[in-house]
Amino acid sequence: MTETFRDVRIKRHRTADATVTLTLDGEPLIGREVELEQTRHKFLFGCTGFEFADLANGTSADPERDARSAEQWEGLFNFATLPFYWGRFEPERGKPDTQRLLQTARWFADRGHPVKGHPLAWHTVTAPWLLDLDNEEIARAQVERITREVGDFAGVIDMWDVINEVVIMPIFDKYDNGITRVCRDIGRIPMVRMVFDAAREASPNATLLLNDFDMSAAYECLIEGVLESGIKIDALGLQSHMHQGYWGEEKTEAVLDRFSRYGLPIHFTETTILSGHPMPAEIVDLNDYQIDSWPSTPEGEARQADEIERHYKTLLAHPLVEAITYWGMGDAGMWLGAPGGFVRADGTPKPSYDRLHHLVNGEWGTPATTIATDAEGRLRFNGFLGDYRVTCQGRKAEFHLDEPGESHLAAAIA
Amino acid sequence: MTETFRDVRIKRHRTADATVTLTLDGEPLIGREVELEQTRHKFLFGCTGFEFADLANGTSADPERDARSAEQWEGLFNFATLPFYWGRFEPERGKPDTQRLLQTARWFADRGHPVKGHPLAWHTVTAPWLLDLDNEEIARAQVERITREVGDFAGVIDMWDVINEVVIMPIFDKYDNGITRVCRDIGRIPMVRMVFDAAREASPNATLLLNDFDMSAAYECLIEGVLESGIKIDALGLQSHMHQGYWGEEKTEAVLDRFSRYGLPIHFTETTILSGHPMPAEIVDLNDYQIDSWPSTPEGEARQADEIERHYKTLLAHPLVEAITYWGMGDAGMWLGAPGGFVRADGTPKPSYDRLHHLVNGEWGTPATTIATDAEGRLRFNGFLGDYRVTCQGRKAEFHLDEPGESHLAAAIA
């Protein structure tokens, strides 16, 4: 296979040339065959995990089906996003759905997958009972809500989309809601400061994101104002729902170019690429497109697989991108009924599933491989950043590749 | 004529119910007829005045024609915008066109018309020689340029579009230029701070504007960031070039609603409404539309007159709007060759000229009117805010209506 310019950059930013000196009982392990395997990517290959709440809570109607689904999920992903939409999490004030979601988050965490909560503040699907409060009370309820969730989930969820879609928040005019009222009243930057301060105080070491779908200069201006005001953002969240067609490399790279100017880590937080017909270009708010059936087609699935590969490669080639979260593994229950999953509604994988599986685990992964140490007991290989395990006669060593470039490590087999 | 909701608001925000007690030689002027006349509007009815440089400098090729043109200009306007495009003002470094422009500005100021300079910083038509400098030198040259112009013109020009089109400035990609380089390097808000600090220091009492064509949330976000950073903006400049069709009341009011949230005075800085066919909607950058001839048509002129009236009325009905600057009185030499003037290329007035003339001087003005004082020597009338003169037997008094609502004044005829 010939390497593209993009592949070269992926290798440069995502892999290390490792030299690992292995020892066994204090002696260098010279000229021995061992089994080397990458057990985890440093890069966050993420997906929503909303559908595993039943399985995690022992309330599944079909545990076998859900277990198969979980296996599919872990075949591609190592990072989950769970829903904290206030209107669903706490439809009645004072009765939050904490236990069930905590159990779901632990289910992922126990499998070694970090979890992100999405979102702590948003004008859409927010608590309807905010409308009964005055603006000061709404702001207080919002802050208390953040303090509570970030505190309750600390240690299980340590990454949050703190606030979602601030660009449109104060001018959102589809329906009245408490969050738009407050944001319009106090302004975008004081709003961001208020919610970030609350989250930061509740969990000083958590990773806190600002997230938006608006890829225009508006989001740039918002970010610049927020940063200029001294608010610390740990990562920028960029949505990329492509219901109206794949962006292509040029647009994606232009977006990366513009949003990398701040030197902040970038998460592609919400990605959708369809395997059916695209939504018409004249639709402005994606929510306005409602059809009875939106089928996944063979041609669409072939195209989707190619576009998924192109999108992931474009993003991995940029050094500031640390995470890609796909917005739904399966077509079943997908936002807007769109055929955007890796898995069809009947549970069978699409070509995109196999394609990404090959990339993540094959082209970019190191499956269990037999490899020999040299005369000084050294293992030399090029591997993607992440966690590795070496096995020799049933005994193991583990090590991590954390930074691209040359990496010299030692590992004792025990 | 029936009064519309808009007319009612114009009256509420733009007029005063004046009671003026007149005295002559220390005695109340009881039961006497006097002549009352508004000599100047408080509202700034502005226009570009680029074309009067020759007349003002005594270099006119046709002084009679230019004098007629000046008379037309003063029939509608009381506020001029003059060009400070750096690339034209100082095409060769160190040789600014100061004297000629100062003479032009004085010509307006001597006639009682305040003048605004446009713009002090902009990526378009900027000095080409900036490209030979490194970013630090460009920034220094920009600051020195501002210090020089604001200082040189102080007392004649005390209002400035300090910086133009910051939303697009760092991502402008049509051609390389020094200002985009610096803005991309240091960020939008530090750029705004740098140029405002320079202008403020050079003339602490000048009125300093931020100006943009981008009416989207991007400009809101920029403004919020700038204000949050503590930069003092005296007025917000909103462009309204309508080459692709009149906005209509709904869009204009939505723009006013969004940009009035900051409580800052609003200037509509650049207004164009055509009396010919509209530019096709698919053109994104207006500069891309280049045609050989763009005629003004009878139907277009009738429509333009109506739209001009609607636009001015919509703006005067909003209390925060303090100025409307039309972007060119005549079709001759208009930007893009568009038929957007009040006056045709042959110098004859269009219906829009007569319409605005009637509004400014008739419906909203007080032409010389005979009116009688009451038994206490009081003159009672409702008039638009601005300057007034009372004449009685060749002797005069002057007074000003500054605030809407009830106004009680005294004036001595001398």
PDB file of C-alpha atoms in Angstrom, chain A residues 14-269:
ATOM      1  CA  ARG A  14       0.239   9.253  16.510  1.00  0.00           C
ATOM      2  CA  THR A  15       3.035   6.697  16.693  1.00  0.00           C
ATOM      3  CA  ALA A  16       6.309   6.180  18.517  1.00  0.00           C
ATOM      4  CA  ASP A  17       9.469   4.347  17.469  1.00  0.00           C
ATOM      5  CA  ALA A  18       9.765   2.286  20.611  1.00  0.00           C
ATOM      6  CA  THR A  19      12.823   0.601  22.050  1.00  0.00           C
ATOM      7  CA  VAL A  20      11.747  -1.416  25.083  1.00  0.00           C
ATOM      8  CA  THR A  21      14.363  -3.195  27.133  1.00  0.00           C
ATOM      9  CA  LEU A  22      12.736  -6.277  28.668  1.00  0.00           C
ATOM     10  CA  THR A  23      13.963  -7.973  31.785  1.00  0.00           C
ATOM     11  CA  LEU A  24      12.891 -11.190  33.425  1.00  0.00           C
ATOM     12  CA  ASP A  25      13.919 -11.796  37.015  1.00  0.00           C
ATOM     13  CA  GLY A  26      16.344  -8.884  36.770  1.00  0.00           C
ATOM     14  CA  GLU A  27      18.153 -10.190  33.664  1.00  0.00           C
ATOM     15  CA  PRO A  28      17.815  -8.834  30.116  1.00  0.00           C
ATOM     16  CA  LEU A  29      15.544 -11.058  28.051  1.00  0.00           C
ATOM     17  CA  ILE A  30      17.985 -11.743  25.197  1.00  0.00           C
ATOM     18  CA  GLY A  31      16.966 -13.241  21.845  1.00  0.00           C
ATOM     19  CA  ARG A  32      13.592 -14.469  22.979  1.00  0.00           C
ATOM     20  CA  GLU A  33      10.251 -14.513  21.225  1.00  0.00           C
ATOM     21  CA  VAL A  34       7.516 -12.673  23.062  1.00  0.00           C
ATOM     22  CA  GLU A  35       3.954 -11.725  22.238  1.00  0.00           C
ATOM     23  CA  LEU A  36       3.352  -7.988  21.863  1.00  0.00           C
ATOM     24  CA  GLU A  37      -0.140  -6.508  21.859  1.00  0.00           C
ATOM     25  CA  GLN A  38      -1.618  -3.027  22.086  1.00  0.00           C
ATOM     26  CA  THR A  39      -4.363  -3.142  24.723  1.00  0.00           C
ATOM     27  CA  ARG A  40      -5.563   0.437  24.409  1.00  0.00           C
ATOM     28  CA  HIS A  41      -5.257   3.481  22.145  1.00  0.00           C
ATOM     29  CA  LYS A  42      -4.223   6.787  23.652  1.00  0.00           C
ATOM     30  CA  PHE A  43      -6.425   8.448  21.007  1.00  0.00           C
ATOM     31  CA  LEU A  44     -10.036   8.576  22.129  1.00  0.00           C
ATOM     32  CA  PHE A  45     -12.193   6.705  19.650  1.00  0.00           C
ATOM     33  CA  GLY A  46     -15.503   7.674  21.165  1.00  0.00           C
ATOM     34  CA  CYS A  47     -19.179   6.996  20.708  1.00  0.00           C
ATOM     35  CA  THR A  48     -22.397   7.651  22.517  1.00  0.00           C
ATOM     36  CA  GLY A  49     -23.253   4.833  24.899  1.00  0.00           C
ATOM     37  CA  PHE A  50     -26.808   5.846  25.786  1.00  0.00           C
ATOM     38  CA  GLU A  51     -28.191   2.433  24.764  1.00  0.00           C
ATOM     39  CA  PHE A  52     -26.279   0.453  27.368  1.00  0.00           C
ATOM     40  CA  ALA A  53     -28.099   1.841  30.391  1.00  0.00           C
ATOM     41  CA  ASP A  54     -30.385  -1.207  30.571  1.00  0.00           C
ATOM     42  CA  LEU A  55     -27.583  -3.694  30.226  1.00  0.00           C
ATOM     43  CA  ALA A  56     -25.505  -1.877  32.853  1.00  0.00           C
ATOM     44  CA  ASN A  57     -28.458  -1.665  35.234  1.00  0.00           C
ATOM     45  CA  GLY A  58     -29.633  -5.255  34.784  1.00  0.00           C
ATOM     46  CA  THR A  59     -32.928  -4.126  33.249  1.00  0.00           C
ATOM     47  CA  SER A  60     -32.291  -5.285  29.701  1.00  0.00           C
ATOM     48  CA  ALA A  61     -35.253  -6.864  27.881  1.00  0.00           C
ATOM     49  CA  ASP A  62     -32.816  -8.836  25.730  1.00  0.00           C
ATOM     50  CA  PRO A  63     -29.479  -9.218  27.523  1.00  0.00           C
ATOM     51  CA  GLU A  64     -27.968 -11.371  24.773  1.00  0.00           C
ATOM     52  CA  ARG A  65     -28.713  -8.859  22.080  1.00  0.00           C
ATOM     53  CA  ASP A  66     -27.374  -6.044  24.274  1.00  0.00           C
ATOM     54  CA  ALA A  67     -24.231  -8.023  25.056  1.00  0.00           C
ATOM     55  CA  ARG A  68     -23.608  -8.527  21.327  1.00  0.00           C
ATOM     56  CA  SER A  69     -24.137  -4.844  20.837  1.00  0.00           C
ATOM     57  CA  ALA A  70     -21.669  -4.080  23.609  1.00  0.00           C
ATOM     58  CA  GLU A  71     -19.138  -6.351  21.930  1.00  0.00           C
ATOM     59  CA  GLN A  72     -19.627  -4.455  18.685  1.00  0.00           C
ATOM     60  CA  TRP A  73     -19.191  -1.173  20.539  1.00  0.00           C
ATOM     61  CA  GLU A  74     -15.910  -2.265  22.114  1.00  0.00           C
ATOM     62  CA  GLY A  75     -14.705  -3.466  18.735  1.00  0.00           C
ATOM     63  CA  LEU A  76     -14.457   0.164  17.618  1.00  0.00           C
ATOM     64  CA  PHE A  77     -14.520   2.427  20.648  1.00  0.00           C
ATOM     65  CA  ASN A  78     -12.665   3.159  23.876  1.00  0.00           C
ATOM     66  CA  PHE A  79     -14.475   6.281  25.091  1.00  0.00           C
ATOM     67  CA  ALA A  80     -18.173   6.826  25.880  1.00  0.00           C
ATOM     68  CA  THR A  81     -20.441   9.859  25.980  1.00  0.00           C
ATOM     69  CA  LEU A  82     -23.457   9.625  28.298  1.00  0.00           C
ATOM     70  CA  PRO A  83     -26.540  11.878  28.296  1.00  0.00           C
ATOM     71  CA  PHE A  84     -27.113  14.525  30.946  1.00  0.00           C
ATOM     72  CA  TYR A  85     -29.869  16.478  29.147  1.00  0.00           C
ATOM     73  CA  TRP A  86     -31.369  18.258  32.111  1.00  0.00           C
ATOM     74  CA  GLY A  87     -34.991  17.894  30.993  1.00  0.00           C
ATOM     75  CA  ARG A  88     -34.636  14.105  30.898  1.00  0.00           C
ATOM     76  CA  PHE A  89     -32.200  13.741  33.791  1.00  0.00           C
ATOM     77  CA  GLU A  90     -34.353  15.728  36.199  1.00  0.00           C
ATOM     78  CA  PRO A  91     -37.815  16.176  34.662  1.00  0.00           C
ATOM     79  CA  GLU A  92     -39.205  16.773  38.128  1.00  0.00           C
ATOM     80  CA  ARG A  93     -37.165  19.124  40.257  1.00  0.00           C
ATOM     81  CA  GLY A  94     -35.263  17.314  43.001  1.00  0.00           C
ATOM     82  CA  LYS A  95     -35.557  13.856  41.441  1.00  0.00           C
ATOM     83  CA  PRO A  96     -32.441  13.423  39.304  1.00  0.00           C
ATOM     84  CA  ASP A  97     -31.754  10.123  37.525  1.00  0.00           C
ATOM     85  CA  THR A  98     -28.367   9.863  39.223  1.00  0.00           C
ATOM     86  CA  GLN A  99     -28.214   6.198  40.255  1.00  0.00           C
ATOM     87  CA  ARG A 100     -29.124   4.725  36.916  1.00  0.00           C
ATOM     88  CA  LEU A 101     -26.662   6.896  35.020  1.00  0.00           C
ATOM     89  CA  LEU A 102     -23.928   6.355  37.603  1.00  0.00           C
ATOM     90  CA  GLN A 103     -24.351   2.607  37.159  1.00  0.00           C
ATOM     91  CA  THR A 104     -24.093   3.017  33.386  1.00  0.00           C
ATOM     92  CA  ALA A 105     -20.984   5.166  33.681  1.00  0.00           C
ATOM     93  CA  ARG A 106     -19.364   2.627  36.029  1.00  0.00           C
ATOM     94  CA  TRP A 107     -20.102  -0.119  33.540  1.00  0.00           C
ATOM     95  CA  PHE A 108     -17.937   1.709  30.992  1.00  0.00           C
ATOM     96  CA  ALA A 109     -15.310   2.767  33.503  1.00  0.00           C
ATOM     97  CA  ASP A 110     -14.944  -0.814  34.760  1.00  0.00           C
ATOM     98  CA  ARG A 111     -14.103  -1.829  31.191  1.00  0.00           C
ATOM     99  CA  GLY A 112     -11.374   0.808  31.081  1.00  0.00           C
ATOM    100  CA  HIS A 113     -13.315   3.302  28.957  1.00  0.00           C
ATOM    101  CA  PRO A 114     -13.328   6.913  30.085  1.00  0.00           C
ATOM    102  CA  VAL A 115     -16.751   8.557  30.047  1.00  0.00           C
ATOM    103  CA  LYS A 116     -17.789  12.089  29.170  1.00  0.00           C
ATOM    104  CA  GLY A 117     -21.028  13.675  30.401  1.00  0.00           C
ATOM    105  CA  HIS A 118     -23.006  15.676  27.838  1.00  0.00           C
ATOM    106  CA  PRO A 119     -24.074  18.442  28.505  1.00  0.00           C
ATOM    107  CA  LEU A 120     -24.284  20.275  31.832  1.00  0.00           C
ATOM    108  CA  ALA A 121     -25.845  23.425  30.367  1.00  0.00           C
ATOM    109  CA  TRP A 122     -27.842  23.740  27.162  1.00  0.00           C
ATOM    110  CA  HIS A 123     -30.983  25.578  26.085  1.00  0.00           C
ATOM    111  CA  THR A 124     -32.388  22.506  24.295  1.00  0.00           C
ATOM    112  CA  VAL A 125     -33.999  19.674  26.317  1.00  0.00           C
ATOM    113  CA  THR A 126     -33.411  21.745  29.430  1.00  0.00           C
ATOM    114  CA  ALA A 127     -35.536  21.380  32.561  1.00  0.00           C
ATOM    115  CA  PRO A 128     -39.044  22.642  31.780  1.00  0.00           C
ATOM    116  CA  TRP A 129     -39.599  23.727  35.376  1.00  0.00           C
ATOM    117  CA  LEU A 130     -36.975  26.471  34.949  1.00  0.00           C
ATOM    118  CA  LEU A 131     -39.727  28.457  33.248  1.00  0.00           C
ATOM    119  CA  ASP A 132     -41.412  28.901  36.644  1.00  0.00           C
ATOM    120  CA  LEU A 133     -38.337  30.624  38.101  1.00  0.00           C
ATOM    121  CA  ASP A 134     -36.956  34.121  37.710  1.00  0.00           C
ATOM    122  CA  ASN A 135     -33.595  34.545  36.007  1.00  0.00           C
ATOM    123  CA  GLU A 136     -31.596  34.703  39.206  1.00  0.00           C
ATOM    124  CA  GLU A 137     -33.193  31.478  40.443  1.00  0.00           C
ATOM    125  CA  ILE A 138     -32.587  29.779  37.092  1.00  0.00           C
ATOM    126  CA  ALA A 139     -28.920  30.724  37.222  1.00  0.00           C
ATOM    127  CA  ARG A 140     -28.674  29.392  40.770  1.00  0.00           C
ATOM    128  CA  ALA A 141     -30.417  26.138  39.815  1.00  0.00           C
ATOM    129  CA  GLN A 142     -28.037  25.753  36.850  1.00  0.00           C
ATOM    130  CA  VAL A 143     -24.984  26.228  39.055  1.00  0.00           C
ATOM    131  CA  GLU A 144     -26.326  23.845  41.719  1.00  0.00           C
ATOM    132  CA  ARG A 145     -27.124  21.275  39.066  1.00  0.00           C
ATOM    133  CA  ILE A 146     -23.536  21.385  37.814  1.00  0.00           C
ATOM    134  CA  THR A 147     -22.089  21.218  41.308  1.00  0.00           C
ATOM    135  CA  ARG A 148     -24.257  18.198  42.077  1.00  0.00           C
ATOM    136  CA  GLU A 149     -23.612  16.178  38.907  1.00  0.00           C
ATOM    137  CA  VAL A 150     -19.892  16.874  38.652  1.00  0.00           C
ATOM    138  CA  GLY A 151     -19.520  15.993  42.336  1.00  0.00           C
ATOM    139  CA  ASP A 152     -21.735  12.890  42.254  1.00  0.00           C
ATOM    140  CA  PHE A 153     -19.965  11.427  39.232  1.00  0.00           C
ATOM    141  CA  ALA A 154     -16.366  12.463  40.086  1.00  0.00           C
ATOM    142  CA  GLY A 155     -13.986   9.527  39.727  1.00  0.00           C
ATOM    143  CA  VAL A 156     -16.320   7.862  37.245  1.00  0.00           C
ATOM    144  CA  ILE A 157     -16.944  10.764  34.885  1.00  0.00           C
ATOM    145  CA  ASP A 158     -14.119  13.271  34.821  1.00  0.00           C
ATOM    146  CA  MET A 159     -14.808  14.875  31.461  1.00  0.00           C
ATOM    147  CA  TRP A 160     -17.748  17.152  30.690  1.00  0.00           C
ATOM    148  CA  ASP A 161     -19.282  19.079  27.837  1.00  0.00           C
ATOM    149  CA  VAL A 162     -19.903  21.873  30.306  1.00  0.00           C
ATOM    150  CA  ILE A 163     -21.960  24.035  27.991  1.00  0.00           C
ATOM    151  CA  ASN A 164     -23.389  23.364  24.571  1.00  0.00           C
ATOM    152  CA  GLU A 165     -24.079  25.734  21.664  1.00  0.00           C
ATOM    153  CA  VAL A 166     -23.474  29.070  23.340  1.00  0.00           C
ATOM    154  CA  VAL A 167     -23.272  30.905  20.010  1.00  0.00           C
ATOM    155  CA  ILE A 168     -26.988  30.514  19.401  1.00  0.00           C
ATOM    156  CA  MET A 169     -28.002  30.256  23.069  1.00  0.00           C
ATOM    157  CA  PRO A 170     -29.146  33.855  23.752  1.00  0.00           C
ATOM    158  CA  ILE A 171     -30.851  34.301  20.369  1.00  0.00           C
ATOM    159  CA  PHE A 172     -32.464  30.861  20.116  1.00  0.00           C
ATOM    160  CA  ASP A 173     -36.068  31.652  19.224  1.00  0.00           C
ATOM    161  CA  LYS A 174     -37.821  28.339  18.505  1.00  0.00           C
ATOM    162  CA  TYR A 175     -39.362  28.209  21.969  1.00  0.00           C
ATOM    163  CA  ASP A 176     -39.009  29.881  25.322  1.00  0.00           C
ATOM    164  CA  ASN A 177     -36.659  28.206  27.815  1.00  0.00           C
ATOM    165  CA  GLY A 178     -34.888  29.147  31.023  1.00  0.00           C
ATOM    166  CA  ILE A 179     -31.326  28.897  29.748  1.00  0.00           C
ATOM    167  CA  THR A 180     -31.845  31.219  26.783  1.00  0.00           C
ATOM    168  CA  ARG A 181     -33.489  33.696  29.141  1.00  0.00           C
ATOM    169  CA  VAL A 182     -30.467  33.766  31.453  1.00  0.00           C
ATOM    170  CA  CYS A 183     -27.904  33.837  28.644  1.00  0.00           C
ATOM    171  CA  ARG A 184     -29.709  36.706  26.958  1.00  0.00           C
ATOM    172  CA  ASP A 185     -29.850  38.496  30.268  1.00  0.00           C
ATOM    173  CA  ILE A 186     -26.238  38.143  31.435  1.00  0.00           C
ATOM    174  CA  GLY A 187     -24.455  37.596  28.080  1.00  0.00           C
ATOM    175  CA  ARG A 188     -22.581  34.665  26.628  1.00  0.00           C
ATOM    176  CA  ILE A 189     -19.232  35.108  28.362  1.00  0.00           C
ATOM    177  CA  PRO A 190     -20.616  35.577  31.900  1.00  0.00           C
ATOM    178  CA  MET A 191     -22.764  32.489  31.205  1.00  0.00           C
ATOM    179  CA  VAL A 192     -19.710  30.442  30.195  1.00  0.00           C
ATOM    180  CA  ARG A 193     -17.785  31.737  33.201  1.00  0.00           C
ATOM    181  CA  MET A 194     -20.609  30.848  35.584  1.00  0.00           C
ATOM    182  CA  VAL A 195     -20.916  27.235  34.440  1.00  0.00           C
ATOM    183  CA  PHE A 196     -17.173  26.636  34.065  1.00  0.00           C
ATOM    184  CA  ASP A 197     -16.500  28.070  37.515  1.00  0.00           C
ATOM    185  CA  ALA A 198     -19.102  25.720  39.002  1.00  0.00           C
ATOM    186  CA  ALA A 199     -17.701  22.656  37.222  1.00  0.00           C
ATOM    187  CA  ARG A 200     -14.089  23.567  37.985  1.00  0.00           C
ATOM    188  CA  GLU A 201     -14.832  24.062  41.652  1.00  0.00           C
ATOM    189  CA  ALA A 202     -16.686  20.755  41.891  1.00  0.00           C
ATOM    190  CA  SER A 203     -13.838  18.838  40.240  1.00  0.00           C
ATOM    191  CA  PRO A 204     -10.616  20.803  39.795  1.00  0.00           C
ATOM    192  CA  ASN A 205      -8.906  18.141  37.673  1.00  0.00           C
ATOM    193  CA  ALA A 206     -11.771  17.293  35.360  1.00  0.00           C
ATOM    194  CA  THR A 207     -11.432  17.945  31.621  1.00  0.00           C
ATOM    195  CA  LEU A 208     -13.933  20.664  30.738  1.00  0.00           C
ATOM    196  CA  LEU A 209     -15.131  21.345  27.203  1.00  0.00           C
ATOM    197  CA  LEU A 210     -16.916  24.133  25.374  1.00  0.00           C
ATOM    198  CA  ASN A 211     -18.968  22.516  22.592  1.00  0.00           C
ATOM    199  CA  ASP A 212     -20.692  23.948  19.504  1.00  0.00           C
ATOM    200  CA  PHE A 213     -22.097  23.022  16.113  1.00  0.00           C
ATOM    201  CA  ASP A 214     -21.399  26.488  14.722  1.00  0.00           C
ATOM    202  CA  MET A 215     -18.171  26.210  12.741  1.00  0.00           C
ATOM    203  CA  SER A 216     -18.340  29.817  11.522  1.00  0.00           C
ATOM    204  CA  ALA A 217     -16.343  32.806  12.703  1.00  0.00           C
ATOM    205  CA  ALA A 218     -19.004  33.205  15.397  1.00  0.00           C
ATOM    206  CA  TYR A 219     -17.566  30.297  17.384  1.00  0.00           C
ATOM    207  CA  GLU A 220     -14.051  31.654  16.888  1.00  0.00           C
ATOM    208  CA  CYS A 221     -15.156  35.031  18.234  1.00  0.00           C
ATOM    209  CA  LEU A 222     -16.851  33.354  21.195  1.00  0.00           C
ATOM    210  CA  ILE A 223     -13.739  31.292  21.983  1.00  0.00           C
ATOM    211  CA  GLU A 224     -11.494  34.345  21.733  1.00  0.00           C
ATOM    212  CA  GLY A 225     -13.739  36.285  24.084  1.00  0.00           C
ATOM    213  CA  VAL A 226     -13.892  33.407  26.555  1.00  0.00           C
ATOM    214  CA  LEU A 227     -10.128  32.882  26.549  1.00  0.00           C
ATOM    215  CA  GLU A 228      -9.448  36.628  26.696  1.00  0.00           C
ATOM    216  CA  SER A 229     -11.667  36.742  29.790  1.00  0.00           C
ATOM    217  CA  GLY A 230      -9.395  34.245  31.515  1.00  0.00           C
ATOM    218  CA  ILE A 231     -11.778  31.284  31.514  1.00  0.00           C
ATOM    219  CA  LYS A 232      -9.799  28.041  31.265  1.00  0.00           C
ATOM    220  CA  ILE A 233     -11.107  25.672  28.593  1.00  0.00           C
ATOM    221  CA  ASP A 234      -9.435  22.247  28.575  1.00  0.00           C
ATOM    222  CA  ALA A 235     -10.579  21.212  25.119  1.00  0.00           C
ATOM    223  CA  LEU A 236     -12.646  22.668  22.295  1.00  0.00           C
ATOM    224  CA  GLY A 237     -15.614  20.602  21.198  1.00  0.00           C
ATOM    225  CA  LEU A 238     -16.497  20.750  17.477  1.00  0.00           C
ATOM    226  CA  GLN A 239     -19.638  19.005  16.283  1.00  0.00           C
ATOM    227  CA  SER A 240     -19.677  17.490  12.811  1.00  0.00           C
ATOM    228  CA  HIS A 241     -23.124  16.147  12.042  1.00  0.00           C
ATOM    229  CA  MET A 242     -22.976  15.614   8.280  1.00  0.00           C
ATOM    230  CA  HIS A 243     -26.623  14.867   7.521  1.00  0.00           C
ATOM    231  CA  GLN A 244     -26.368  17.117   4.471  1.00  0.00           C
ATOM    232  CA  GLY A 245     -23.293  15.398   3.094  1.00  0.00           C
ATOM    233  CA  TYR A 246     -19.705  14.614   4.012  1.00  0.00           C
ATOM    234  CA  TRP A 247     -17.656  17.783   4.509  1.00  0.00           C
ATOM    235  CA  GLY A 248     -14.655  16.535   2.548  1.00  0.00           C
ATOM    236  CA  GLU A 249     -11.019  16.956   3.470  1.00  0.00           C
ATOM    237  CA  GLU A 250     -10.814  20.578   2.381  1.00  0.00           C
ATOM    238  CA  LYS A 251     -13.571  21.863   4.652  1.00  0.00           C
ATOM    239  CA  THR A 252     -12.449  19.673   7.545  1.00  0.00           C
ATOM    240  CA  GLU A 253      -8.886  20.920   7.230  1.00  0.00           C
ATOM    241  CA  ALA A 254     -10.069  24.532   6.994  1.00  0.00           C
ATOM    242  CA  VAL A 255     -12.047  24.017  10.214  1.00  0.00           C
ATOM    243  CA  LEU A 256      -9.023  22.448  11.883  1.00  0.00           C
ATOM    244  CA  ASP A 257      -6.844  25.285  10.675  1.00  0.00           C
ATOM    245  CA  ARG A 258      -9.148  27.938  12.112  1.00  0.00           C
ATOM    246  CA  PHE A 259      -9.813  26.248  15.442  1.00  0.00           C
ATOM    247  CA  SER A 260      -6.248  25.134  16.052  1.00  0.00           C
ATOM    248  CA  ARG A 261      -5.127  28.769  16.370  1.00  0.00           C
ATOM    249  CA  TYR A 262      -5.829  28.638  20.104  1.00  0.00           C
ATOM    250  CA  GLY A 263      -3.408  25.794  20.763  1.00  0.00           C
ATOM    251  CA  LEU A 264      -6.122  23.906  22.659  1.00  0.00           C
ATOM    252  CA  PRO A 265      -6.825  20.187  22.324  1.00  0.00           C
ATOM    253  CA  ILE A 266      -9.694  19.586  19.892  1.00  0.00           C
ATOM    254  CA  HIS A 267     -12.438  16.990  20.303  1.00  0.00           C
ATOM    255  CA  PHE A 268     -14.709  16.173  17.403  1.00  0.00           C
ATOM    256  CA  THR A 269     -17.591  15.629  19.779  1.00  0.00           C
TER     257      THR A 269
END
